[in-house]
mmCIF file with all atom_site columns, C-alpha atoms in Angstrom:
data_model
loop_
_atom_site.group_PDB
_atom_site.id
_atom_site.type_symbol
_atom_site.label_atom_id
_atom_site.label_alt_id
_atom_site.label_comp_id
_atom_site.label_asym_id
_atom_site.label_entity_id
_atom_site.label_seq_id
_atom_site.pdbx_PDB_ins_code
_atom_site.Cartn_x
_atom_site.Cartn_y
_atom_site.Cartn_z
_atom_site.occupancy
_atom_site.B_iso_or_equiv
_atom_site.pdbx_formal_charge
_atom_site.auth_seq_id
_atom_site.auth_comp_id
_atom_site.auth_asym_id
_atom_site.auth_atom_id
_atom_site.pdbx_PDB_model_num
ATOM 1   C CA . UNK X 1 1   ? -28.390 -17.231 -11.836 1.00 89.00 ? 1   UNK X CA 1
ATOM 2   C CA . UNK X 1 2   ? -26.517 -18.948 -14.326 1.00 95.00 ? 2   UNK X CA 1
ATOM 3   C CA . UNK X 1 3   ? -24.929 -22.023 -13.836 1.00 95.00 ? 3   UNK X CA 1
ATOM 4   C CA . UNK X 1 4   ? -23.085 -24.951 -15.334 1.00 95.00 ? 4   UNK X CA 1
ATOM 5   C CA . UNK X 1 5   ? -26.188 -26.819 -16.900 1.00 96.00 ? 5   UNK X CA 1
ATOM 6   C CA . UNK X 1 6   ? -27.076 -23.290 -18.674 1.00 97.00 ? 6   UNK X CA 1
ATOM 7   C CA . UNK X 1 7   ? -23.260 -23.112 -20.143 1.00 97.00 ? 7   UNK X CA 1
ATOM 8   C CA . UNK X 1 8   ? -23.621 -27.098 -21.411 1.00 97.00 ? 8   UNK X CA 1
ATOM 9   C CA . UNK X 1 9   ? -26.572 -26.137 -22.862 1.00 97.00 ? 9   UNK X CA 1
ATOM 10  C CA . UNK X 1 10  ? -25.706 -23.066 -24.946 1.00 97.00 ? 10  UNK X CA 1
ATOM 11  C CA . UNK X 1 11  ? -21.998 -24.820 -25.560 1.00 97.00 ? 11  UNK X CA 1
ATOM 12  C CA . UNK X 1 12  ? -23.940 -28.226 -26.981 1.00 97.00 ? 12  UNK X CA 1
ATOM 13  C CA . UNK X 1 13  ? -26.485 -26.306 -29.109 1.00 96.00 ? 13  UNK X CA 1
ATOM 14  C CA . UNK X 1 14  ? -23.755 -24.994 -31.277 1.00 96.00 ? 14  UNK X CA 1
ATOM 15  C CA . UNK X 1 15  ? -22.804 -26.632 -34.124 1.00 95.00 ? 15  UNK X CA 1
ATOM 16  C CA . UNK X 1 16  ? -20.733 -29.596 -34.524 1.00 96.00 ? 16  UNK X CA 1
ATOM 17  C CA . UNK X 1 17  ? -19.780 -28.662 -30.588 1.00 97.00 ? 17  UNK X CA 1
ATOM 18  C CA . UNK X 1 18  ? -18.931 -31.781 -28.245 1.00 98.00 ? 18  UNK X CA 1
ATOM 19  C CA . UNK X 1 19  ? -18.310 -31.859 -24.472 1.00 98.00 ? 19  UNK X CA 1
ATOM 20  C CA . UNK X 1 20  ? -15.045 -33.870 -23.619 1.00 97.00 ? 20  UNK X CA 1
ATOM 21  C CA . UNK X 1 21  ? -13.665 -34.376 -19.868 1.00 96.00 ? 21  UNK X CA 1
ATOM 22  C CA . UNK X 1 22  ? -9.843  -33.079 -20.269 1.00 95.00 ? 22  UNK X CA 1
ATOM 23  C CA . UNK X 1 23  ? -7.730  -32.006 -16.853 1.00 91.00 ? 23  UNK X CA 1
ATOM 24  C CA . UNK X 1 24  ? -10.553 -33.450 -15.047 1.00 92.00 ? 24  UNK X CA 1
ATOM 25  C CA . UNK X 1 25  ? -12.924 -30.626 -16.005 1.00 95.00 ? 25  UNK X CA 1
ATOM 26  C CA . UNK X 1 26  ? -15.408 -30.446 -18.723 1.00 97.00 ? 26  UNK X CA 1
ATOM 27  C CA . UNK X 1 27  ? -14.094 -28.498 -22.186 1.00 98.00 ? 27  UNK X CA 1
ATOM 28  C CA . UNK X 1 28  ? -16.554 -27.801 -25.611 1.00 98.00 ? 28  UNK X CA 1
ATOM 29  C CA . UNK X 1 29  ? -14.757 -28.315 -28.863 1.00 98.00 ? 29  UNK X CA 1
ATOM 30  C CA . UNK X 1 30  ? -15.564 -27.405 -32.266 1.00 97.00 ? 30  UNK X CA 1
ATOM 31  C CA . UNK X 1 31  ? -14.383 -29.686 -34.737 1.00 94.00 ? 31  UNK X CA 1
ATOM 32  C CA . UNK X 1 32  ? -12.280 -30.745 -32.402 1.00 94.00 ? 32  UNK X CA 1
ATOM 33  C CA . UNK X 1 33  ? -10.272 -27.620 -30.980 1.00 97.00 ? 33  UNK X CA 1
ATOM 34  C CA . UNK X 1 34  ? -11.337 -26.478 -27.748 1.00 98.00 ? 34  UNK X CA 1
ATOM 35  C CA . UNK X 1 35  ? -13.627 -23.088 -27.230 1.00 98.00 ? 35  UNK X CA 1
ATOM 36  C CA . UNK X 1 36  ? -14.521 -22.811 -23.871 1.00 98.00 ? 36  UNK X CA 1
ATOM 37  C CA . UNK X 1 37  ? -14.158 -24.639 -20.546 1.00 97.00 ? 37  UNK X CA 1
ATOM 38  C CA . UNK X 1 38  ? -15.792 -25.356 -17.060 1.00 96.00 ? 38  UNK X CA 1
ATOM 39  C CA . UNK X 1 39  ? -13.068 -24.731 -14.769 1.00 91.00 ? 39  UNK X CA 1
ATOM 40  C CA . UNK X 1 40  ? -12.730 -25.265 -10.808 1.00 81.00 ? 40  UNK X CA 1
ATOM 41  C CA . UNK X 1 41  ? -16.509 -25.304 -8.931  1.00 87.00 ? 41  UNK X CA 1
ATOM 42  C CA . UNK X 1 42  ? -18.067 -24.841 -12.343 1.00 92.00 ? 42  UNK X CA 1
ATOM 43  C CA . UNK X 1 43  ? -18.829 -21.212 -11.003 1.00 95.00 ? 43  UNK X CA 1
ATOM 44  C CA . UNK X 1 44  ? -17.085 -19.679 -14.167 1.00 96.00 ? 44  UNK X CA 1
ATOM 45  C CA . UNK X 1 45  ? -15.954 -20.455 -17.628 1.00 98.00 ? 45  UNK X CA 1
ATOM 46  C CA . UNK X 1 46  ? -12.613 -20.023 -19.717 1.00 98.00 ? 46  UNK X CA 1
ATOM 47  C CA . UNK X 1 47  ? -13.042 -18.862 -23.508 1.00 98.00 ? 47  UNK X CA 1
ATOM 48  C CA . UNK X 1 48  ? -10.935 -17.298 -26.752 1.00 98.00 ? 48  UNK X CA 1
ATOM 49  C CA . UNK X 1 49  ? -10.470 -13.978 -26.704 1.00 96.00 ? 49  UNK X CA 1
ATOM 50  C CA . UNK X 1 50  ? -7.993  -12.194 -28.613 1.00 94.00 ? 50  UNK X CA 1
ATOM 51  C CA . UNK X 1 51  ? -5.610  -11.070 -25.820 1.00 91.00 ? 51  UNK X CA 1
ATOM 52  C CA . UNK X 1 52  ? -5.514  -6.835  -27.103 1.00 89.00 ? 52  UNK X CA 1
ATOM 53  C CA . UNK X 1 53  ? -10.007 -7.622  -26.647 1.00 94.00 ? 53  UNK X CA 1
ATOM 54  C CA . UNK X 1 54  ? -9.258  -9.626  -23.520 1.00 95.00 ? 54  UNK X CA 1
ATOM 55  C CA . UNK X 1 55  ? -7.540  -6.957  -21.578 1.00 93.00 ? 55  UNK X CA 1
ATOM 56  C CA . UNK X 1 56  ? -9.710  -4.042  -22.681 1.00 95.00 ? 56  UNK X CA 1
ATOM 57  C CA . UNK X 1 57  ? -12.641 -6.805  -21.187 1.00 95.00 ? 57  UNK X CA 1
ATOM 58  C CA . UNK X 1 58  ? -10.424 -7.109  -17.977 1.00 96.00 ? 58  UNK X CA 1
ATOM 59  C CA . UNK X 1 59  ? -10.198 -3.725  -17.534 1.00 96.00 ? 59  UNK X CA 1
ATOM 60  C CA . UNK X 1 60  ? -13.885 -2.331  -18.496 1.00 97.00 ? 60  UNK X CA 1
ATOM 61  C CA . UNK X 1 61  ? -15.689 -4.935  -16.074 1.00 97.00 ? 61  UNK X CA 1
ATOM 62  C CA . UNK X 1 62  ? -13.247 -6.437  -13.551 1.00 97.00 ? 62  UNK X CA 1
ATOM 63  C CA . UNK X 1 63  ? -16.130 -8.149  -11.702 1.00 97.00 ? 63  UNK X CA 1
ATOM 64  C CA . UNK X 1 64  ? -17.221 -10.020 -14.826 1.00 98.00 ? 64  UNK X CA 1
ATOM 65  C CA . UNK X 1 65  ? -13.735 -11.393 -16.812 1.00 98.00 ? 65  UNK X CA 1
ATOM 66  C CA . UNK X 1 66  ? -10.560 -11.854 -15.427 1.00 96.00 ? 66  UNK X CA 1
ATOM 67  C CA . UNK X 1 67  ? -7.478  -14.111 -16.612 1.00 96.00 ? 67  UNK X CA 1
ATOM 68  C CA . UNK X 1 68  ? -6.009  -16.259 -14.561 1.00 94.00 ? 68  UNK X CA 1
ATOM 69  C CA . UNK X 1 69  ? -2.550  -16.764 -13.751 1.00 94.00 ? 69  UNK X CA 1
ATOM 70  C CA . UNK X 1 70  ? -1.504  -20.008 -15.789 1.00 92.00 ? 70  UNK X CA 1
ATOM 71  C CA . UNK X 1 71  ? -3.712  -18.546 -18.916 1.00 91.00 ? 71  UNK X CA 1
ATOM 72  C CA . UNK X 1 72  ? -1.809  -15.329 -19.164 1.00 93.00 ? 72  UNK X CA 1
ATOM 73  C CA . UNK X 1 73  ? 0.069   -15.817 -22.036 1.00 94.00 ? 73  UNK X CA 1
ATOM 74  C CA . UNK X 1 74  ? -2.945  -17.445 -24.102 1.00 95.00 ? 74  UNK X CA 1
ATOM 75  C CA . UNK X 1 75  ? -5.425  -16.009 -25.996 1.00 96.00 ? 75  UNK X CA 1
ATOM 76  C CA . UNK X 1 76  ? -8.109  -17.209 -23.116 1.00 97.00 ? 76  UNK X CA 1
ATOM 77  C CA . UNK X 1 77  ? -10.197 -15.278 -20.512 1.00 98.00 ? 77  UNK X CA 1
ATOM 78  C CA . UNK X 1 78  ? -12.354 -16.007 -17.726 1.00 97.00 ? 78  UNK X CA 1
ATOM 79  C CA . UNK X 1 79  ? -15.952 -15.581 -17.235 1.00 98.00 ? 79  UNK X CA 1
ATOM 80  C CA . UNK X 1 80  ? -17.924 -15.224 -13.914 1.00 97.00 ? 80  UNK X CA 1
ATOM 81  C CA . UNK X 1 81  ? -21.125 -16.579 -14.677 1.00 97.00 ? 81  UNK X CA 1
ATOM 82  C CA . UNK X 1 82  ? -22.915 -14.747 -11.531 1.00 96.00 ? 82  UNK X CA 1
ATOM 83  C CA . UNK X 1 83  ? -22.007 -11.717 -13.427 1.00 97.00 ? 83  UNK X CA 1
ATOM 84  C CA . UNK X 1 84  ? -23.677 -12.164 -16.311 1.00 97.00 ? 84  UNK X CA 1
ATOM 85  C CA . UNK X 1 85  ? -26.999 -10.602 -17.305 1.00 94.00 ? 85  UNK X CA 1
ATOM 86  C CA . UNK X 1 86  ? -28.391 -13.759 -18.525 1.00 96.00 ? 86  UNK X CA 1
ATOM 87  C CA . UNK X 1 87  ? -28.563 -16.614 -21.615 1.00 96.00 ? 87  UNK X CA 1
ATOM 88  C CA . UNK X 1 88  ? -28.682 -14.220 -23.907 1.00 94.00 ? 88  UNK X CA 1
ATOM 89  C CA . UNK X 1 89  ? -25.149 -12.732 -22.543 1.00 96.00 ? 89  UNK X CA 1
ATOM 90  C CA . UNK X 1 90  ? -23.687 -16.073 -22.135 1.00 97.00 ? 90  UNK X CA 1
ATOM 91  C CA . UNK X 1 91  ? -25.000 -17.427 -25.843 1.00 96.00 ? 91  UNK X CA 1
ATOM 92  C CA . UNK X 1 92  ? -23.278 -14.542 -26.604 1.00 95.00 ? 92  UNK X CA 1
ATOM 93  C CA . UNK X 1 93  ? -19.970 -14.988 -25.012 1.00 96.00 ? 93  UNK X CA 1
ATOM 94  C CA . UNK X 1 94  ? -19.599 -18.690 -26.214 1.00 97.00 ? 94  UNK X CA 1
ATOM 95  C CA . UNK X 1 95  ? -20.881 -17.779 -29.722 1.00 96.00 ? 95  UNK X CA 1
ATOM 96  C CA . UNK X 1 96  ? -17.926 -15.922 -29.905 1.00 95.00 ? 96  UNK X CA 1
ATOM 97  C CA . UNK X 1 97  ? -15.619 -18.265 -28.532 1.00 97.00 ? 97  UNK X CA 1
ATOM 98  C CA . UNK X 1 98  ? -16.940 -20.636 -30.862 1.00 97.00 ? 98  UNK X CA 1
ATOM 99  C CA . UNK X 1 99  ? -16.237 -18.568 -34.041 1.00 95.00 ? 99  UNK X CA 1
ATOM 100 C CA . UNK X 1 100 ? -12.482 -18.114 -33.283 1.00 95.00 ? 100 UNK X CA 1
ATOM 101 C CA . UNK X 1 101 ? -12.029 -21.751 -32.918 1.00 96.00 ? 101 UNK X CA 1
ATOM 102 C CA . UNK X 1 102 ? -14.622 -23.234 -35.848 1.00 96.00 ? 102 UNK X CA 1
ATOM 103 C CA . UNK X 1 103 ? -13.239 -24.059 -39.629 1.00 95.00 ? 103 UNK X CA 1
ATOM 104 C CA . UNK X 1 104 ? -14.046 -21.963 -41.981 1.00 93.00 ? 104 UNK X CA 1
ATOM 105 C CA . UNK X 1 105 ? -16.193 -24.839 -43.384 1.00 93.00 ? 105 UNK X CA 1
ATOM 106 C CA . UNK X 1 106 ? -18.671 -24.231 -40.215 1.00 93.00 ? 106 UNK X CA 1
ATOM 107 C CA . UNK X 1 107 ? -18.320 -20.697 -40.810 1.00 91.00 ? 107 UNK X CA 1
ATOM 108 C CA . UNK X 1 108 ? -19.690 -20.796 -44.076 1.00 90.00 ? 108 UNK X CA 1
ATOM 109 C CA . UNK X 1 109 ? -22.253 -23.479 -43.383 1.00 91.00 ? 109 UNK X CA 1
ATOM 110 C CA . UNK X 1 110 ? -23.771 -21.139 -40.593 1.00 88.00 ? 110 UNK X CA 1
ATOM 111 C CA . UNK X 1 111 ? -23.797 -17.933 -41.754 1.00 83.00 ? 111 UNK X CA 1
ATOM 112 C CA . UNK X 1 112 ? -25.926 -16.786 -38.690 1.00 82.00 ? 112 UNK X CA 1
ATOM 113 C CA . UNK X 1 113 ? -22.923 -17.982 -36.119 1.00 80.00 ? 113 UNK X CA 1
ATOM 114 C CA . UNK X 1 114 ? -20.315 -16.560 -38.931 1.00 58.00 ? 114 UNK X CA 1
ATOM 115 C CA . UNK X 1 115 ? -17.626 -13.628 -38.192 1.00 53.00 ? 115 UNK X CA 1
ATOM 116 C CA . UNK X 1 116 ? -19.640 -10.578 -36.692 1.00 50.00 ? 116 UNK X CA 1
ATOM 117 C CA . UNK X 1 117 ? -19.488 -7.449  -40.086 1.00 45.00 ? 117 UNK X CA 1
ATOM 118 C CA . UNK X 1 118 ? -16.357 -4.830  -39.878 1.00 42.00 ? 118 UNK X CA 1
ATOM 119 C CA . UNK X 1 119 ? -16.738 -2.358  -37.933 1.00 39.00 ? 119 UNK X CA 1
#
């Protein structure tokens, strides 16, 4: 199972990514901004997601993302980490995360991290 080391990890391996304590829980920034977060009993984590992909993520698998009350009007999900497959997943998840909050400057510097193609 997943846990909080495996999410400080994946968050810290990203580029220019820091950990910072902030409403006594631990948060990963990008340049600064914040990307994702270790909420409560570290069992979960918060991330971006655009709200329209958020509730479409909500709805498809209730038993992995859900958005909690005082995050409903942000662009910001939640994560159960016991529900996901495994690092690959959760690299995944925070990858994205990641690119919605990273300058364009980190974009272009990391081509491999950079905004996923059109569809």
């Amino acid at each position: 199972m997943l846990d909080a080391e495996d999410v400080r990890r994946i968050a810290l391996s990203l580029p220019d990514t820091t950990e910072k304590i902030a409403w006594s829980m631990p948060t990963f920034r990008v340049a600064g901004k914040m990307f994702a977060t270790l909420p409560e009993d570290e069992t979960s984590i918060a991330v971006r997601c655009p709200k329209e992909e958020r509730d479409e993520l909500v709805l498809a698998e209730p038993g992995k993302f859900w958005i909690a009350d005082h995050e409903a009007s942000f662009a910001w999900v939640r994560v159960r980490l016991a529900a996901l497959e495994d690092t690959g997943e959760l690299r995944d998840i925070l990858a994205d995360s990641w690119r919605q909050a990273a300058p364009p400057r980190l974009l272009e510097s990391y081509p491999e991290l950079g905004l996923p193609a059109a569809d």
